[in-house]
Amino acid sequence: MAAAAESGDAGTDADAGRWLPPHSPSGLVLQTVEMHTGGEPLRIIPRLEAAEEAAAVGGLSLLSLRREVAATQDHVRQALMHEPRGHGGMYGAVVVRGGAAADGAHLAALFLHGAGYSAMCGHAVMALGRFALDYGLVAAPSCPETAVHLRCPCGPVTAFVPWDGRRSGNPVRFHSVPAFAVTTDLAINVPGYGKVVVDIGYGGTFYAFLSAEQLGLDVCSSETRDLVNAASAVTEAVKKQFKLHHPESKDLAFLYGTILTDGKDAFSEEPTTNICVFGDEQVDRSPTGSGVTARIALQYHKGLIQLNQTRTFRSSTTGSLFTGKAVKEAKLSDYNAVVVEVSGEAFYIGTATFTVEEEDPLKYGFFFK
């Protein structure tokens, strides 16, 4: 059973049980905390016993735990991400505490989406930073801001969260794992669109970047379906024509998605707009935290921005804004990298309890595109 911290007037477990609908005694009962960052949802699973047991008994690293959960608990992801409990744009995070998976951090997180599991998620990190303070995962928060240490599949990430002594606030910022440019001006042949030139950057996960104009589209005014189709075609083409390598783990060496931009990469105080299409044609409603991280790394690599120059990034789907800046140079194996700070606003929208009836033929959901 997944469980969140209870408030003083939440009642007893017996009281809560009486309010549950009929469900199978051996079936799932999952309690979640619902948030969003820049419009992108985050369904937080504060506790998943199977994941905790695997982490404690097996002494698994977070990447190993991700493989174990994908192999043995994928029905949980499907049940919570897919319809009818979720939707095509749903995103989630399983909180893991203690053991080798957390590796001394306040919490570790496994990131879930409609098609599987990701290595990094910036919008989730910002939401989880607030969640960690408000649900007591940090023993002694400090005013006016508390550093929350998270372990993500890609590595350690720190969120900096406003704290007034009673509750968390906004904006939340985080410092990424070292981010770097993989390649720039890579020519790719995209079936149906012809030859385009892409940059590939790493911000905890890998993305391909190009202007929507190269595909005959406008990221601000074209139909979302057209942008999704084009970005998905680029993703598939890059996967076939370019082999990715991560210096620390082959589990991280995959292209997560494609980000179409307005082409405004040179430094400006005006926002630059993009849309991220990842997984199985899933669209990020926010400006994409790990995407901002990778894009800043590319801009720094090209000499388009300097350290501590702040850029604003706008989602073409919701108009929500993140800011990003390179705060210091770093190294990741042979790559010249930067640590990027991304800032945005995360909000609570509710809590939920989900149940399962074993005789339900769609008990673990369905994926509808």
Coordinates of C-alpha atoms in Angstrom, one line a residue:
M1 CA 0.0 0.0 0.0
A2 CA 1.3 3.5 -0.8
A3 CA 0.7 6.0 1.9
A4 CA 1.3 9.7 2.4
A5 CA 1.8 11.5 5.7
E6 CA -1.5 12.1 7.6
S7 CA -2.6 15.5 8.9
G8 CA -3.8 15.8 12.4
D9 CA -7.5 15.8 11.4
A10 CA -7.3 13.1 8.8
G11 CA -8.9 10.5 11.0
T12 CA -7.9 6.9 11.7
D13 CA -6.9 4.2 9.2
A14 CA -10.2 2.5 10.1
D15 CA -12.1 5.6 9.2
A16 CA -10.3 5.9 5.9
G17 CA -11.0 2.2 5.2
R18 CA -14.7 2.7 5.6
W19 CA -14.7 5.3 2.8
L20 CA -13.0 3.0 0.3
P21 CA -15.2 1.6 -2.5
P22 CA -15.5 -2.2 -2.8
H23 CA -12.1 -3.6 -3.9
S24 CA -10.2 -6.9 -3.8
P25 CA -8.5 -7.6 -0.5
S26 CA -5.4 -8.7 -2.3
G27 CA -5.5 -5.9 -4.8
L28 CA -3.7 -2.6 -5.0
V29 CA -4.7 0.3 -2.8
L30 CA -2.5 3.2 -3.8
Q31 CA -2.6 6.6 -2.1
T32 CA -1.0 9.5 -4.1
V33 CA -0.3 13.2 -3.7
E34 CA -1.2 15.1 -6.9
M35 CA 0.9 18.1 -8.1
H36 CA 1.8 20.0 -11.2
T37 CA 4.8 22.1 -12.3
G38 CA 4.1 24.5 -15.1
G39 CA 1.1 22.4 -16.0
E40 CA 2.9 19.1 -16.2
P41 CA 1.3 16.7 -13.8
L42 CA 3.1 14.7 -11.1
R43 CA 1.4 11.8 -9.4
I44 CA 3.5 11.1 -6.4
I45 CA 3.5 7.6 -4.8
P46 CA 4.9 8.3 -1.4
R47 CA 5.4 4.7 -0.5
L48 CA 5.5 1.5 -2.6
E49 CA 6.2 -1.5 -0.4
A50 CA 7.6 -3.7 -3.1
A51 CA 10.1 -1.0 -4.1
E52 CA 11.2 -0.4 -0.5
E53 CA 11.6 -4.2 0.1
A54 CA 13.7 -4.6 -3.0
A55 CA 15.8 -1.6 -2.1
A56 CA 16.3 -2.8 1.5
V57 CA 16.8 -6.5 1.0
G58 CA 18.7 -6.4 -2.2
G59 CA 20.8 -3.4 -1.5
L60 CA 20.1 -2.2 -5.0
S61 CA 21.4 1.0 -6.6
L62 CA 18.6 3.3 -7.9
L63 CA 19.3 2.2 -11.5
S64 CA 19.1 -1.5 -10.5
L65 CA 16.0 -0.8 -8.5
R66 CA 14.5 0.9 -11.6
R67 CA 15.1 -2.3 -13.6
E68 CA 13.6 -4.4 -10.8
V69 CA 10.5 -2.3 -10.5
A70 CA 10.1 -2.3 -14.3
A71 CA 10.3 -6.1 -14.3
T72 CA 8.1 -6.9 -11.3
Q73 CA 5.9 -3.9 -10.6
D74 CA 5.1 -2.4 -14.0
H75 CA 1.4 -3.0 -13.4
V76 CA 1.6 -0.2 -10.8
R77 CA 2.9 2.2 -13.4
Q78 CA 0.3 1.1 -15.9
A79 CA -2.5 1.4 -13.4
L80 CA -1.6 4.9 -12.4
M81 CA -0.3 6.4 -15.6
H82 CA -2.8 4.9 -18.1
E83 CA -6.5 5.5 -18.5
P84 CA -9.0 5.4 -16.7
R85 CA -7.0 6.5 -13.6
G86 CA -4.5 8.5 -15.7
H87 CA -4.3 9.9 -19.2
G88 CA -2.0 10.2 -22.2
G89 CA 0.0 13.0 -20.6
M90 CA 0.3 11.6 -17.0
Y91 CA 3.6 11.5 -15.2
G92 CA 4.5 10.0 -11.9
A93 CA 7.2 9.5 -9.3
V94 CA 7.7 6.7 -6.7
V95 CA 9.5 8.0 -3.6
V96 CA 12.1 5.7 -2.1
R97 CA 13.8 6.3 1.2
G98 CA 16.9 4.8 2.7
G99 CA 19.2 2.1 1.5
A100 CA 21.6 2.1 -1.3
A101 CA 19.0 3.5 -3.7
A102 CA 18.8 6.8 -1.8
D103 CA 22.5 6.7 -1.0
G104 CA 22.3 9.2 1.8
A105 CA 19.9 11.6 0.1
H106 CA 16.7 12.8 1.7
L107 CA 14.8 10.7 -0.9
A108 CA 15.3 8.9 -4.1
A109 CA 12.8 8.9 -7.0
L110 CA 11.8 6.6 -9.8
F111 CA 10.1 8.5 -12.6
L112 CA 7.2 7.0 -14.5
H113 CA 5.4 7.9 -17.7
G114 CA 3.0 6.4 -20.2
A115 CA 5.6 4.4 -22.0
G116 CA 8.0 3.5 -19.2
Y117 CA 10.7 5.0 -16.9
S118 CA 12.9 8.0 -17.3
A119 CA 16.3 8.9 -15.9
M120 CA 15.7 12.5 -14.9
C121 CA 12.7 14.8 -14.6
G122 CA 13.1 18.5 -13.7
H123 CA 9.5 19.3 -13.2
A124 CA 9.2 16.3 -10.8
V125 CA 12.3 17.4 -8.9
M126 CA 10.8 20.8 -8.2
A127 CA 7.5 19.3 -7.0
L128 CA 9.3 16.6 -4.9
G129 CA 11.3 19.3 -3.3
R130 CA 8.2 20.9 -1.9
F131 CA 6.7 17.5 -1.1
A132 CA 9.8 16.5 0.9
L133 CA 9.5 19.5 3.2
D134 CA 5.7 19.4 3.7
Y135 CA 5.6 15.6 4.3
G136 CA 8.4 15.5 6.8
L137 CA 11.1 13.9 4.7
V138 CA 13.6 16.6 5.8
A139 CA 14.1 16.5 9.6
A140 CA 14.9 20.1 10.2
P141 CA 14.0 22.5 7.4
S142 CA 15.7 25.9 7.5
C143 CA 14.3 29.3 6.7
P144 CA 14.1 31.0 4.3
E145 CA 15.3 28.2 2.0
T146 CA 16.1 24.5 2.5
A147 CA 18.3 22.3 0.3
V148 CA 16.6 19.0 -0.4
H149 CA 19.0 16.3 -1.6
L150 CA 17.4 13.9 -4.1
R151 CA 18.8 10.8 -5.8
C152 CA 17.6 10.4 -9.4
P153 CA 18.5 7.5 -11.7
C154 CA 20.9 9.9 -13.5
G155 CA 22.6 10.9 -10.2
P156 CA 22.4 13.3 -7.3
V157 CA 20.3 16.5 -7.7
T158 CA 19.7 19.2 -5.2
A159 CA 16.5 21.2 -5.0
F160 CA 16.4 24.6 -3.1
V161 CA 12.9 25.1 -1.7
P162 CA 11.5 28.2 0.1
W163 CA 10.4 27.4 3.7
D164 CA 8.6 29.8 6.0
G165 CA 8.7 27.5 9.1
R166 CA 5.3 26.0 8.3
R167 CA 5.0 25.2 4.7
S168 CA 7.0 25.2 1.5
G169 CA 6.7 27.8 -1.3
N170 CA 7.8 28.9 -4.7
P171 CA 9.8 29.3 -6.8
V172 CA 11.8 26.1 -6.5
R173 CA 15.1 25.8 -8.1
F174 CA 17.4 22.8 -8.6
H175 CA 21.0 22.1 -9.6
S176 CA 21.4 19.4 -12.2
V177 CA 23.9 16.6 -12.7
P178 CA 26.7 17.7 -15.0
A179 CA 25.1 18.6 -18.3
F180 CA 26.9 18.6 -21.6
A181 CA 26.7 18.9 -25.4
V182 CA 27.0 15.5 -27.1
T183 CA 27.1 16.8 -30.7
T184 CA 26.1 19.8 -32.7
D185 CA 25.0 20.4 -36.2
L186 CA 24.4 16.7 -36.8
A187 CA 22.8 16.0 -40.2
I188 CA 19.9 13.5 -39.9
N189 CA 17.6 12.3 -42.7
V190 CA 14.0 12.3 -41.4
P191 CA 11.6 10.3 -43.5
G192 CA 8.8 12.5 -44.7
Y193 CA 10.7 15.7 -43.8
G194 CA 14.1 15.4 -45.5
K195 CA 17.5 16.3 -44.1
V196 CA 17.6 18.4 -40.9
V197 CA 20.4 19.5 -38.6
V198 CA 20.1 18.7 -34.9
D199 CA 22.0 19.2 -31.7
I200 CA 22.0 16.5 -29.0
G201 CA 22.4 17.5 -25.4
Y202 CA 22.4 15.8 -22.0
G203 CA 20.6 17.2 -19.0
G204 CA 20.1 14.0 -17.0
T205 CA 18.7 12.4 -20.1
F206 CA 19.4 12.9 -23.8
Y207 CA 17.4 15.1 -26.2
A208 CA 17.6 16.0 -29.8
F209 CA 17.0 19.8 -30.5
L210 CA 16.1 21.6 -33.6
S211 CA 14.0 24.5 -34.7
A212 CA 10.5 23.7 -35.8
E213 CA 11.1 25.8 -38.9
Q214 CA 13.4 23.1 -40.3
L215 CA 10.4 20.9 -40.4
G216 CA 8.1 23.5 -42.0
L217 CA 6.4 24.3 -38.7
D218 CA 6.1 27.1 -36.1
V219 CA 6.5 26.0 -32.5
C220 CA 4.1 28.8 -31.4
S221 CA 1.3 28.5 -34.0
S222 CA 1.4 25.1 -35.7
E223 CA -1.1 22.4 -34.6
T224 CA 0.2 20.3 -31.7
R225 CA -0.5 17.1 -33.6
D226 CA 1.7 18.3 -36.4
L227 CA 4.5 19.2 -34.0
V228 CA 4.2 15.8 -32.2
N229 CA 4.3 13.9 -35.5
A230 CA 7.4 15.8 -36.6
A231 CA 9.3 15.5 -33.3
S232 CA 8.5 11.8 -33.1
A233 CA 9.8 11.3 -36.6
V234 CA 13.1 13.1 -35.6
T235 CA 13.4 10.9 -32.5
E236 CA 13.1 7.7 -34.5
A237 CA 15.5 8.9 -37.1
V238 CA 18.2 10.0 -34.6
K239 CA 17.9 6.6 -32.8
K240 CA 18.6 4.8 -36.1
Q241 CA 21.4 7.1 -37.3
F242 CA 23.3 8.1 -34.2
K243 CA 24.6 5.9 -31.4
L244 CA 24.5 7.5 -27.9
H245 CA 27.0 6.8 -25.2
H246 CA 26.9 7.7 -21.5
P247 CA 30.3 7.7 -19.8
E248 CA 28.9 6.2 -16.5
S249 CA 26.1 3.8 -17.4
K250 CA 24.7 2.1 -20.5
D251 CA 21.2 2.3 -18.8
L252 CA 21.4 6.1 -19.4
A253 CA 22.4 5.9 -23.0
F254 CA 19.0 6.4 -24.7
L255 CA 17.3 9.3 -26.5
Y256 CA 14.4 10.3 -24.4
G257 CA 12.8 12.6 -26.9
T258 CA 13.0 15.6 -29.2
I259 CA 12.5 19.3 -28.4
L260 CA 11.4 21.6 -31.1
T261 CA 12.3 25.2 -30.5
D262 CA 11.7 28.7 -32.0
G263 CA 15.4 28.8 -33.0
K264 CA 16.2 31.6 -30.6
D265 CA 19.4 30.1 -29.1
A266 CA 21.4 33.3 -28.8
F267 CA 21.2 35.0 -25.4
S268 CA 18.2 37.3 -25.0
E269 CA 16.1 38.5 -22.0
E270 CA 13.0 37.6 -24.0
P271 CA 11.6 34.1 -23.5
T272 CA 12.4 31.3 -26.0
T273 CA 9.6 28.8 -26.7
N274 CA 9.8 25.1 -27.1
I275 CA 7.8 21.9 -27.0
C276 CA 9.1 18.5 -25.7
V277 CA 7.8 15.2 -27.2
F278 CA 9.1 12.2 -25.3
G279 CA 8.3 8.6 -24.6
D280 CA 5.5 7.3 -26.9
E281 CA 4.5 10.7 -28.4
Q282 CA 3.9 12.2 -24.9
V283 CA 3.9 16.0 -24.7
D284 CA 5.3 17.8 -21.8
R285 CA 3.0 20.6 -20.6
S286 CA 5.9 22.5 -19.0
P287 CA 9.0 23.9 -20.6
T288 CA 10.8 20.6 -19.5
G289 CA 13.3 20.9 -16.7
S290 CA 15.8 18.4 -18.0
G291 CA 15.3 19.8 -21.5
V292 CA 16.1 23.3 -20.3
T293 CA 19.2 21.8 -18.6
A294 CA 20.4 20.2 -21.8
R295 CA 19.6 23.3 -23.9
I296 CA 21.6 25.6 -21.6
A297 CA 24.5 23.2 -21.8
L298 CA 24.4 23.3 -25.6
Q299 CA 24.1 27.1 -25.6
Y300 CA 27.1 27.4 -23.2
H301 CA 29.1 24.9 -25.4
K302 CA 28.4 27.1 -28.4
G303 CA 29.5 30.3 -26.6
L304 CA 26.0 31.8 -26.9
I305 CA 25.6 32.3 -23.1
Q306 CA 28.0 32.9 -20.2
L307 CA 27.9 31.6 -16.7
N308 CA 25.1 33.0 -14.6
Q309 CA 23.2 34.5 -17.6
T310 CA 19.6 33.6 -17.0
R311 CA 17.3 32.6 -19.8
T312 CA 13.6 32.2 -19.7
F313 CA 11.9 29.2 -21.4
R314 CA 8.3 29.1 -22.3
S315 CA 6.1 26.0 -23.0
S316 CA 4.3 26.2 -26.3
T317 CA 1.4 24.2 -24.9
T318 CA 0.6 26.1 -21.7
G319 CA 2.7 29.3 -21.8
S320 CA 4.2 28.3 -18.4
L321 CA 7.8 29.6 -17.8
F322 CA 11.0 28.1 -16.4
T323 CA 14.3 29.9 -16.1
G324 CA 17.7 28.4 -16.5
K325 CA 21.4 29.3 -16.2
A326 CA 24.8 27.6 -16.1
V327 CA 26.2 28.2 -12.6
K328 CA 29.6 26.5 -12.9
E329 CA 31.7 24.4 -15.1
A330 CA 32.2 20.7 -14.4
K331 CA 33.5 17.5 -16.0
L332 CA 31.8 14.2 -16.7
S333 CA 34.5 11.7 -17.8
D334 CA 35.9 13.3 -21.0
Y335 CA 33.0 15.7 -21.4
N336 CA 33.3 19.4 -20.6
A337 CA 30.1 20.0 -18.7
V338 CA 28.2 22.6 -16.7
V339 CA 25.9 22.5 -13.7
V340 CA 22.7 24.1 -14.6
E341 CA 20.2 25.8 -12.3
V342 CA 16.5 25.5 -13.3
S343 CA 13.7 27.4 -11.6
G344 CA 9.9 27.1 -11.7
E345 CA 6.8 26.8 -9.7
A346 CA 5.2 23.6 -8.4
F347 CA 1.7 23.4 -6.9
Y348 CA -0.4 20.9 -5.0
I349 CA -3.7 20.0 -6.6
G350 CA -5.0 17.2 -4.3
T351 CA -4.6 13.7 -3.0
A352 CA -6.2 10.5 -4.3
T353 CA -6.8 6.9 -3.3
F354 CA -6.9 4.3 -6.1
T355 CA -8.2 0.8 -5.7
V356 CA -8.4 -2.3 -7.9
E357 CA -11.1 -5.0 -8.3
E358 CA -9.5 -8.2 -9.5
E359 CA -12.3 -9.1 -11.8
D360 CA -12.0 -5.8 -13.7
P361 CA -10.6 -6.7 -17.2
L362 CA -9.0 -3.2 -17.4
K363 CA -7.8 -3.1 -13.8
Y364 CA -4.3 -2.1 -14.8
G365 CA -5.5 0.5 -17.3
F366 CA -5.2 0.9 -21.1
F367 CA -3.1 3.1 -23.3
F368 CA -5.1 5.1 -25.8
K369 CA -3.5 7.4 -28.4

